[in-house]
PDB file of C-alpha atoms in Angstrom:
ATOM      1  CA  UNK A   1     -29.730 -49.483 132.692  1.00  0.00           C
ATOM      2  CA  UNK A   2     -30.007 -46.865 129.995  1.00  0.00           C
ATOM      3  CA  UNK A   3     -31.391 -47.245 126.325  1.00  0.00           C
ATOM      4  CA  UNK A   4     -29.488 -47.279 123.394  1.00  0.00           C
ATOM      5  CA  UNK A   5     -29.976 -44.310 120.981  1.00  0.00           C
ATOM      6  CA  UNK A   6     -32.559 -45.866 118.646  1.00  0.00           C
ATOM      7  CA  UNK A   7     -32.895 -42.661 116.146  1.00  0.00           C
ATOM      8  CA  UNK A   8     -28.913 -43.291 115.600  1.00  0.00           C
ATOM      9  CA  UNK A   9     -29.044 -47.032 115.293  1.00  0.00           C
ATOM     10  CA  UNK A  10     -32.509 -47.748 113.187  1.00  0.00           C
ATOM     11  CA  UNK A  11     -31.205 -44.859 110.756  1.00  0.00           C
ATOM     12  CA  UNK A  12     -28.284 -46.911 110.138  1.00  0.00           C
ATOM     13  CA  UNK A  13     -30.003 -50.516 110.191  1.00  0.00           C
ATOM     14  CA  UNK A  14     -32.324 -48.987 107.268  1.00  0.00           C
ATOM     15  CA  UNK A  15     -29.784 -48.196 105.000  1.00  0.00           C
ATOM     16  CA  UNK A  16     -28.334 -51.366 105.409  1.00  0.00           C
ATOM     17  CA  UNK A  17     -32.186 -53.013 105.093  1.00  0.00           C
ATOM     18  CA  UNK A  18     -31.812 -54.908 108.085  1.00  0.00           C
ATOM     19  CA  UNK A  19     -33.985 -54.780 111.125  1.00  0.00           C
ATOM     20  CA  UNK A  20     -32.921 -53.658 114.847  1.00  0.00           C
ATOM     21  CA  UNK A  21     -34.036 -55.605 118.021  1.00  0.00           C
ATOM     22  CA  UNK A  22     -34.018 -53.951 121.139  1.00  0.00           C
ATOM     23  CA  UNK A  23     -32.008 -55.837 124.058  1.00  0.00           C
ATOM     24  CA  UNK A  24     -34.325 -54.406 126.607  1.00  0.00           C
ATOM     25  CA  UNK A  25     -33.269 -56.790 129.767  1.00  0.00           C
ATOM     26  CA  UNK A  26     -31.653 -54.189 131.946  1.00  0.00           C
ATOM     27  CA  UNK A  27     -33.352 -50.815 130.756  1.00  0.00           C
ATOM     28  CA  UNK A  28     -37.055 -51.930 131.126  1.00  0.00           C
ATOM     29  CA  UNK A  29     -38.601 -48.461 131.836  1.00  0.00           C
ATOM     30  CA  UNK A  30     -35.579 -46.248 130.866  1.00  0.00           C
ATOM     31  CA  UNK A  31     -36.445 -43.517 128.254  1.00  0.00           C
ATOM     32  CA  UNK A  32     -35.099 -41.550 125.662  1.00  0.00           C
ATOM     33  CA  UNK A  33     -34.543 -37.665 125.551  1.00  0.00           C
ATOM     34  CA  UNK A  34     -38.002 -37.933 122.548  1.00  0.00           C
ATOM     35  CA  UNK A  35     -39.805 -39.250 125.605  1.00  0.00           C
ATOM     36  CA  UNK A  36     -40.011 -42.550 124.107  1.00  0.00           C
ATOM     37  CA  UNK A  37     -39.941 -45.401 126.222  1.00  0.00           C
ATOM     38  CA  UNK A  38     -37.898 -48.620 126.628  1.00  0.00           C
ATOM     39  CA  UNK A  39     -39.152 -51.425 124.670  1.00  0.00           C
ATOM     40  CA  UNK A  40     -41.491 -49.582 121.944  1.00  0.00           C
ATOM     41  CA  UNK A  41     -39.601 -50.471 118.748  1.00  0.00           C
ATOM     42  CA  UNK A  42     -40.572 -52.676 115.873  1.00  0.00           C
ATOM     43  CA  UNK A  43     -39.362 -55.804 118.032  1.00  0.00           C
ATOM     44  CA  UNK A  44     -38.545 -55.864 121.517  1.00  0.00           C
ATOM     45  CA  UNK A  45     -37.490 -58.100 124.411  1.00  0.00           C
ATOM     46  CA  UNK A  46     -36.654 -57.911 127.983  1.00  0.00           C
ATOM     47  CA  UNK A  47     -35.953 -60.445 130.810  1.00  0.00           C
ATOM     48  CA  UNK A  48     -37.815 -61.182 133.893  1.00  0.00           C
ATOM     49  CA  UNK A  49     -34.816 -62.948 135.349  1.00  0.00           C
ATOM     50  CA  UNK A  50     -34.770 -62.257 139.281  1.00  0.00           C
ATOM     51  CA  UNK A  51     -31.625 -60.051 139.166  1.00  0.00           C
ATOM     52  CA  UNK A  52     -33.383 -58.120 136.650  1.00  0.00           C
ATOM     53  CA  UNK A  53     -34.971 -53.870 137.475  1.00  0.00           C
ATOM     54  CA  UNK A  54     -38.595 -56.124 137.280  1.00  0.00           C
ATOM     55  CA  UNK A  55     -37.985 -59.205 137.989  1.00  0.00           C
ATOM     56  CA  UNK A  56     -39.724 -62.700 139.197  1.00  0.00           C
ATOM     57  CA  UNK A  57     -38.321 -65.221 141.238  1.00  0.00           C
ATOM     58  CA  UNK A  58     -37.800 -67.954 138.917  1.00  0.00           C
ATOM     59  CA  UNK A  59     -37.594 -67.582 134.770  1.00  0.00           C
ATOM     60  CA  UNK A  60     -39.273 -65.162 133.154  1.00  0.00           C
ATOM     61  CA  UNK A  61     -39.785 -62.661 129.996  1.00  0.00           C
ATOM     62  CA  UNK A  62     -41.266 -60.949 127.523  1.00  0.00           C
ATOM     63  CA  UNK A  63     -41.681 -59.548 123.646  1.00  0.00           C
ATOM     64  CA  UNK A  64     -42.681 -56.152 122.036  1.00  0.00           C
ATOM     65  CA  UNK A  65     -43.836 -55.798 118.802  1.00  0.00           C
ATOM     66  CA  UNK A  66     -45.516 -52.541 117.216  1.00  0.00           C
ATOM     67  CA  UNK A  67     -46.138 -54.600 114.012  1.00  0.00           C
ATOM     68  CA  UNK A  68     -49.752 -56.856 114.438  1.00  0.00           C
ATOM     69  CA  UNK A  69     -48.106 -59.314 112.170  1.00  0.00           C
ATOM     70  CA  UNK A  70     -45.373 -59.605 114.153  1.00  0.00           C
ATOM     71  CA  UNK A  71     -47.005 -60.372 117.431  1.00  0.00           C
ATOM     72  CA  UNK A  72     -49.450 -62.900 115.611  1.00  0.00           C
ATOM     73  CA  UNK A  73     -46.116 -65.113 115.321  1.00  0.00           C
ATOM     74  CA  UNK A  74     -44.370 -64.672 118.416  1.00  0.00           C
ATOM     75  CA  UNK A  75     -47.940 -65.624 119.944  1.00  0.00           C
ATOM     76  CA  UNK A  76     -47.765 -69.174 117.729  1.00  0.00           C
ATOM     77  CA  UNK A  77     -43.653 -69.657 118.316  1.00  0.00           C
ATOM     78  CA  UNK A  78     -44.376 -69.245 122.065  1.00  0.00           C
ATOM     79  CA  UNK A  79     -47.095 -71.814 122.304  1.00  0.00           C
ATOM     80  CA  UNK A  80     -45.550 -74.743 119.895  1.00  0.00           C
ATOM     81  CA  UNK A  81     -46.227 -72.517 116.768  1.00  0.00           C
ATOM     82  CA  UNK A  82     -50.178 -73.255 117.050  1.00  0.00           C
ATOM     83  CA  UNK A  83     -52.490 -70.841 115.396  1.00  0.00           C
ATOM     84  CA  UNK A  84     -55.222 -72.447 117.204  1.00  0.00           C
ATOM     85  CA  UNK A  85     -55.742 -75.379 119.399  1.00  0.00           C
ATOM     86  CA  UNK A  86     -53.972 -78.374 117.598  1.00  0.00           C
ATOM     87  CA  UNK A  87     -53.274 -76.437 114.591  1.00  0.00           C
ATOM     88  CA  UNK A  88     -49.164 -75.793 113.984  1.00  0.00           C
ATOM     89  CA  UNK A  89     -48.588 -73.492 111.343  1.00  0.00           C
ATOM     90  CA  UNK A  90     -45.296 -73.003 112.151  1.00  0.00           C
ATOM     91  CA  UNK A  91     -42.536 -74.885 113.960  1.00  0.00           C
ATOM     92  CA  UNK A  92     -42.257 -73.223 117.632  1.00  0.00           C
ATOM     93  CA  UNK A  93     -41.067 -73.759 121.091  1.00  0.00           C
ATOM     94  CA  UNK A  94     -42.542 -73.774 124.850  1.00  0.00           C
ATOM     95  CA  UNK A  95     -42.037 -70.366 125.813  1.00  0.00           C
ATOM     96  CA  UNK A  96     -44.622 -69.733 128.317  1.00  0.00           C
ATOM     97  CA  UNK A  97     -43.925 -68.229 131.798  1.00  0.00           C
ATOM     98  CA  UNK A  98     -45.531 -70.050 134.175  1.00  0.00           C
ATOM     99  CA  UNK A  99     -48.412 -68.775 136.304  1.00  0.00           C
ATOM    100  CA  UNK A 100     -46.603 -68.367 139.628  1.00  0.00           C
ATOM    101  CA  UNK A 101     -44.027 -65.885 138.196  1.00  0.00           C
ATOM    102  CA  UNK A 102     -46.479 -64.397 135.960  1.00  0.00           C
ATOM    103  CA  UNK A 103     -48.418 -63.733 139.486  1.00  0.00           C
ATOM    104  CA  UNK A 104     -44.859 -62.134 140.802  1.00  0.00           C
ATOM    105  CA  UNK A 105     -44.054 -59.941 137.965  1.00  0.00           C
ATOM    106  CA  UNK A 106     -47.926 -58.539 138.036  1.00  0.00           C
ATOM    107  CA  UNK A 107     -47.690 -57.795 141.654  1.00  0.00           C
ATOM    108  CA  UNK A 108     -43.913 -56.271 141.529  1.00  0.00           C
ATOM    109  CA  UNK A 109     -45.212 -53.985 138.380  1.00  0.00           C
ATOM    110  CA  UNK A 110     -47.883 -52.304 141.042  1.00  0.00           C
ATOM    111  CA  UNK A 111     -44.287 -50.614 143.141  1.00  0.00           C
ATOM    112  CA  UNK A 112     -42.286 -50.677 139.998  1.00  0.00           C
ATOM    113  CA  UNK A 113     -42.170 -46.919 139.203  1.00  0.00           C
ATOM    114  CA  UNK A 114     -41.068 -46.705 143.267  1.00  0.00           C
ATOM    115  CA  UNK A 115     -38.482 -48.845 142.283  1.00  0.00           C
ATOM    116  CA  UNK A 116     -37.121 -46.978 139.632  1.00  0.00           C
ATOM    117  CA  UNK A 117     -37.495 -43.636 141.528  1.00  0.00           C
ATOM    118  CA  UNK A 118     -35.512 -45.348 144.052  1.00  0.00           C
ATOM    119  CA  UNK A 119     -32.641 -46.568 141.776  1.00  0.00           C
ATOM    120  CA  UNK A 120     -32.524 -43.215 140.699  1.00  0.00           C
ATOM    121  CA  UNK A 121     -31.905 -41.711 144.245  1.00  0.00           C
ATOM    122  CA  UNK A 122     -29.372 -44.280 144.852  1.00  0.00           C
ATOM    123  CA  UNK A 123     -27.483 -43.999 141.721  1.00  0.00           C
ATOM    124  CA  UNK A 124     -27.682 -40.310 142.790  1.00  0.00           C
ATOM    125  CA  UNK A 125     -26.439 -40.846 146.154  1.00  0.00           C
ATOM    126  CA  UNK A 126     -23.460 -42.769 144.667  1.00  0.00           C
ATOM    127  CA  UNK A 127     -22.399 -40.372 142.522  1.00  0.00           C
ATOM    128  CA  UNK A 128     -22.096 -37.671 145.272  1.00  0.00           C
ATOM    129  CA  UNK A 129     -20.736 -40.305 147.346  1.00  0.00           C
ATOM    130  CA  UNK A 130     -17.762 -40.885 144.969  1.00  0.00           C
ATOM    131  CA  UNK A 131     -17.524 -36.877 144.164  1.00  0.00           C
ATOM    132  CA  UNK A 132     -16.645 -36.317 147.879  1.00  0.00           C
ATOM    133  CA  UNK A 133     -13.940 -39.175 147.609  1.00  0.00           C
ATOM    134  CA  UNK A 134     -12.864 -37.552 144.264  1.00  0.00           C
ATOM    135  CA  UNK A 135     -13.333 -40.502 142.400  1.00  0.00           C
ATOM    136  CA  UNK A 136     -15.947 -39.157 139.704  1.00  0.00           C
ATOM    137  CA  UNK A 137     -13.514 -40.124 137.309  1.00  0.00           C
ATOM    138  CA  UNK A 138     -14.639 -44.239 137.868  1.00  0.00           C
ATOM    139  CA  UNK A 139     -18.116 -43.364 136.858  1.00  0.00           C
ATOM    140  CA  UNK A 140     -19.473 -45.060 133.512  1.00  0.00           C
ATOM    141  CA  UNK A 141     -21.058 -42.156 131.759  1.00  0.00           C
ATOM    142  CA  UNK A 142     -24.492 -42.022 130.419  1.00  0.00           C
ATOM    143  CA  UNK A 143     -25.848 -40.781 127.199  1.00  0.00           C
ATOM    144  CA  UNK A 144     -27.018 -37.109 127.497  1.00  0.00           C
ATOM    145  CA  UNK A 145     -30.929 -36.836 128.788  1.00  0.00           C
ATOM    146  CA  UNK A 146     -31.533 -40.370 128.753  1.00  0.00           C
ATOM    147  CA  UNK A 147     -33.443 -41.724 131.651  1.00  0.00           C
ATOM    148  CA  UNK A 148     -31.879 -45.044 133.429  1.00  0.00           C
ATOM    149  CA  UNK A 149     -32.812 -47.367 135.362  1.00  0.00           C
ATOM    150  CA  UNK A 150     -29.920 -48.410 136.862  1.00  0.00           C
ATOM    151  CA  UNK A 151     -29.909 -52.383 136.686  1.00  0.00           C
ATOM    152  CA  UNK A 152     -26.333 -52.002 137.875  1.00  0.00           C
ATOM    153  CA  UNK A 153     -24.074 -49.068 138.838  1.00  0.00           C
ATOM    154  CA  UNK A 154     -20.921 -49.949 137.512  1.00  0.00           C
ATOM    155  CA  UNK A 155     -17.631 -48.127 137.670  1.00  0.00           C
ATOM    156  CA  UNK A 156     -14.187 -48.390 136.024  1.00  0.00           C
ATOM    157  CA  UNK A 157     -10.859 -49.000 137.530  1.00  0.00           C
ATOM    158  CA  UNK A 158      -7.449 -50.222 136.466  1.00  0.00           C
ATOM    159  CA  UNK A 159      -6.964 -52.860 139.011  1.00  0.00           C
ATOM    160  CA  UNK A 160     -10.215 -54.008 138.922  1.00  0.00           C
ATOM    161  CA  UNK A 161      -9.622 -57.424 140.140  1.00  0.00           C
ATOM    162  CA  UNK A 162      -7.679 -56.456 143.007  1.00  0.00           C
ATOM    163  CA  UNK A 163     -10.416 -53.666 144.429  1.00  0.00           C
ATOM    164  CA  UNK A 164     -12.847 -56.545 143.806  1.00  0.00           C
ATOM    165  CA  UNK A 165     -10.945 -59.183 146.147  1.00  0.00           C
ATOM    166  CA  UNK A 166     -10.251 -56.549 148.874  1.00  0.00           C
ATOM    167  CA  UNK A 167     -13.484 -55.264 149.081  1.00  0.00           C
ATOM    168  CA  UNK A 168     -15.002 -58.917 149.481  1.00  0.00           C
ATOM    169  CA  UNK A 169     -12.727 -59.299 152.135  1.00  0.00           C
ATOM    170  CA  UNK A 170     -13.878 -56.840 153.821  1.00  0.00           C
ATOM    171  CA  UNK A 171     -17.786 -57.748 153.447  1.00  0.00           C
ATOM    172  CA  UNK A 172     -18.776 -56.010 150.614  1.00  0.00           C
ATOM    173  CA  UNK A 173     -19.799 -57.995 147.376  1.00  0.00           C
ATOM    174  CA  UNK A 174     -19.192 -56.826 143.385  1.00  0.00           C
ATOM    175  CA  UNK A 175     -19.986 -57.733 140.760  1.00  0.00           C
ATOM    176  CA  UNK A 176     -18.242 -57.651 136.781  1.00  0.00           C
ATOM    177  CA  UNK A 177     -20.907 -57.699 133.813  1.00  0.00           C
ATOM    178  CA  UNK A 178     -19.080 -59.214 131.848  1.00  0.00           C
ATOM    179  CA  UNK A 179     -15.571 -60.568 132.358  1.00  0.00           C
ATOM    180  CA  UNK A 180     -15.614 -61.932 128.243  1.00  0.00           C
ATOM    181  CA  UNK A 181     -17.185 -59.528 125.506  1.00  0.00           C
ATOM    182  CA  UNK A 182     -19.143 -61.273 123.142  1.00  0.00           C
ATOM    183  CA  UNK A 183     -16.533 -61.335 120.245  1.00  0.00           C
ATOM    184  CA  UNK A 184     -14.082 -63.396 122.408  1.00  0.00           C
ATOM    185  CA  UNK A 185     -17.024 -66.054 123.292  1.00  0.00           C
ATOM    186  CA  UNK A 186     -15.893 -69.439 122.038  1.00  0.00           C
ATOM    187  CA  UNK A 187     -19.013 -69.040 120.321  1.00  0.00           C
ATOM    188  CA  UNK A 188     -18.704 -66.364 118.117  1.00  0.00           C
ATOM    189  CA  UNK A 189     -14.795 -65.995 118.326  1.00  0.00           C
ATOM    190  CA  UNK A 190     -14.266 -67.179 114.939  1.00  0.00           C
ATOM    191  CA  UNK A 191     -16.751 -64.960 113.030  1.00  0.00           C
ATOM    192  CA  UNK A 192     -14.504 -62.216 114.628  1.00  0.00           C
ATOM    193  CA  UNK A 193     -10.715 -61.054 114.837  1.00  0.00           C
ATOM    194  CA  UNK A 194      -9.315 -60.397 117.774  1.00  0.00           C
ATOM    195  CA  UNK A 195      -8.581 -57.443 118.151  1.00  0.00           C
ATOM    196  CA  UNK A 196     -11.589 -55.659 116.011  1.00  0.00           C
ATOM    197  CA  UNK A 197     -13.060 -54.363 119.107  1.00  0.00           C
ATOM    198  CA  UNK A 198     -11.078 -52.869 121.647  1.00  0.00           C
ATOM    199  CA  UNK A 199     -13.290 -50.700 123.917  1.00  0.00           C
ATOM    200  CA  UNK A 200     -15.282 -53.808 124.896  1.00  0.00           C
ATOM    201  CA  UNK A 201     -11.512 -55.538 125.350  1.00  0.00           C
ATOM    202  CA  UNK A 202     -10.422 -52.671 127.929  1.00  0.00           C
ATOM    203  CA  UNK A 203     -14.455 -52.300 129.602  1.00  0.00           C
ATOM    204  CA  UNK A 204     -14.211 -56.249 130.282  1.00  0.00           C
ATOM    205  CA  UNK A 205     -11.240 -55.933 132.123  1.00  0.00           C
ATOM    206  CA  UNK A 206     -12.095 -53.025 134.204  1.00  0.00           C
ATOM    207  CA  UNK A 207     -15.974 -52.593 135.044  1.00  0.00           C
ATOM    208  CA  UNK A 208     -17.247 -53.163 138.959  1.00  0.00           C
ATOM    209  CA  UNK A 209     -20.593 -52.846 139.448  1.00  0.00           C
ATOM    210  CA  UNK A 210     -21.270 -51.815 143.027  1.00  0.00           C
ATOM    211  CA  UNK A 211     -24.359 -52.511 145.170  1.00  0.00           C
ATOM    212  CA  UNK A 212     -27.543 -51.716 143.805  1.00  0.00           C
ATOM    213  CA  UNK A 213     -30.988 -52.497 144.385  1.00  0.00           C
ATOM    214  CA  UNK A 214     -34.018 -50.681 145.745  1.00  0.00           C
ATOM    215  CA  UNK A 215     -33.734 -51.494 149.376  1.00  0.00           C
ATOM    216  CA  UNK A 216     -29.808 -50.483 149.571  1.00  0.00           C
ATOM    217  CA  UNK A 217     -30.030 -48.675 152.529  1.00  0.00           C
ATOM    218  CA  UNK A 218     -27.789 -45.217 153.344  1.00  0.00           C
ATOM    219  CA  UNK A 219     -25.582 -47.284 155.764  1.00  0.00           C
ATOM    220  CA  UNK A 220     -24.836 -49.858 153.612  1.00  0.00           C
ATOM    221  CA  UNK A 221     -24.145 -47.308 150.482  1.00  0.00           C
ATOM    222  CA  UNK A 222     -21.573 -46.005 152.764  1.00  0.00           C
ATOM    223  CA  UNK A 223     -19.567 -48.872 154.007  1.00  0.00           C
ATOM    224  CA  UNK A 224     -19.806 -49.509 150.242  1.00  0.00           C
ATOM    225  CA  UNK A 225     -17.844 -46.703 149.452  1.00  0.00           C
ATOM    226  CA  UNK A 226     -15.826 -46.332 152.290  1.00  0.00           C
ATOM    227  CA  UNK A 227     -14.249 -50.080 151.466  1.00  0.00           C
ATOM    228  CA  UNK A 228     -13.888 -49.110 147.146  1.00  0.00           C
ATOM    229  CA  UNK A 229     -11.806 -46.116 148.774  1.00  0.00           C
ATOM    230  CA  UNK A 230      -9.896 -48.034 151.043  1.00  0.00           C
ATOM    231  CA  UNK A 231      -9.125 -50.760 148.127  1.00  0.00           C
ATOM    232  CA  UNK A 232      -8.306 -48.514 146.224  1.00  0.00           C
ATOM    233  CA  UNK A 233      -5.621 -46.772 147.766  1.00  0.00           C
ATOM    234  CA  UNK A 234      -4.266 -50.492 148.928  1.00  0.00           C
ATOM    235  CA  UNK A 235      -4.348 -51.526 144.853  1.00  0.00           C
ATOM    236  CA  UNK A 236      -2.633 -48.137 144.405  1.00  0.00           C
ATOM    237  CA  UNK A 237      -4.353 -47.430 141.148  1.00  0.00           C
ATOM    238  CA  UNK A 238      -7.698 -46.105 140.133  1.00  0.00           C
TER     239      UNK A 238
END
């Protein structure tokens, strides 16, 4: 749920001379410690997919551009790559959302900074949670002063399958984003060796997100914890 450091990563991109797009999907209204928001680089994108901090009920997303050029041709690409009615000056796609979940993203953007102030208090509430259990150690840190959102609240343990099972067991759902790192896709697995990156190896095979959405209730926060605890000391590793 948290931005990326952009100072850090467009410094490097531009002595390299290539450009940097901003995965914005799950930190749509995070911020940086500059104050700058989510989403306002040269080229954007976030996802609208229900799961999503905004979200619609169907398929859904959009583009951010700072550069009028830019935006000019992401307008054509999304419509068929027409500049104006019946005239293609470029080869595009249908990427239009269509009116109903353009109508349910409008109307969840009116409660979305409750949303976020609400992910905020839960995340919160989670993290004292897991301090009175000692288990602050789990947490996935965040970069200093940067504002999340919270998509997920993920955690780390060593027998991260095994908490997972238990706890579903015992009525409490997890989830893992993501149980294969992109480099060991079957898509991309041969522009990469194997073992060239080894913190996503060892976060794939030990993140949990718990719970979280704006309507988690105290109660259910709670149970939440008191089943990771109880998993956990069943697993017999953190």
């Amino acid at each position: 749920g948290q931005m990326a450091d952009f100072g850090v990563l467009n410094a490097i991109a531009k002595r390299a001379g290539i450009p940097v797009i901003e995965d914005a999907a799950q930190s749509f209204g995070a911020s940086s410690p500059a104050g700058r928001s989510c989403g306002t680089t040269l080229l954007a994108a976030t996802s609208f997919f229900p799961s999503k901090p905004l979200g619609c009920y169907g398929d859904g997303g959009a583009v951010f551009t700072t550069d009028s050029a830019l935006a000019d041709a992401m307008r054509q690409i999304r419509v068929h790559g027409q500049e104006s009615r019946y005239f293609h000056t470029r080869v595009g796609v249908g990427g239009r959302m269509d009116t109903l979940q353009c109508a349910i993203v409008l109307a969840k953007l009116t409660r979305f900074d409750w949303e976020l102030e609400q992910r905020t208090r839960l995340a919160n509430r989670y993290l004292e949670l897991l301090s009175d259990h000692g288990l602050t150690g789990c947490v996935v840190g965040l970069l200093p002063d940067f504002q999340s959102v919270y998509a997920q609240f993920t955690i780390r343990l060593l027998n991260r399958d095994g908490v997972a099972s238990r706890m579903l067991i015992d009525g409490v759902p997890t989830a893992v984003h993501y149980p294969r790192p992109i480099h060991r896709q079957p898509a991309y697995e041969a522009l990469c060796c194997p073992e060239c990156c080894p913190v996503a190896d060892l976060a794939s095979a030990q993140v949990l997100s718990l719970p979280m959405h704006a309507d988690l209730s105290d109660e259910q926060q709670i149970r939440a914890i008191q089943v990771l605890c109880s998993s956990i000391e069943l697993s017999g590793k953190r």
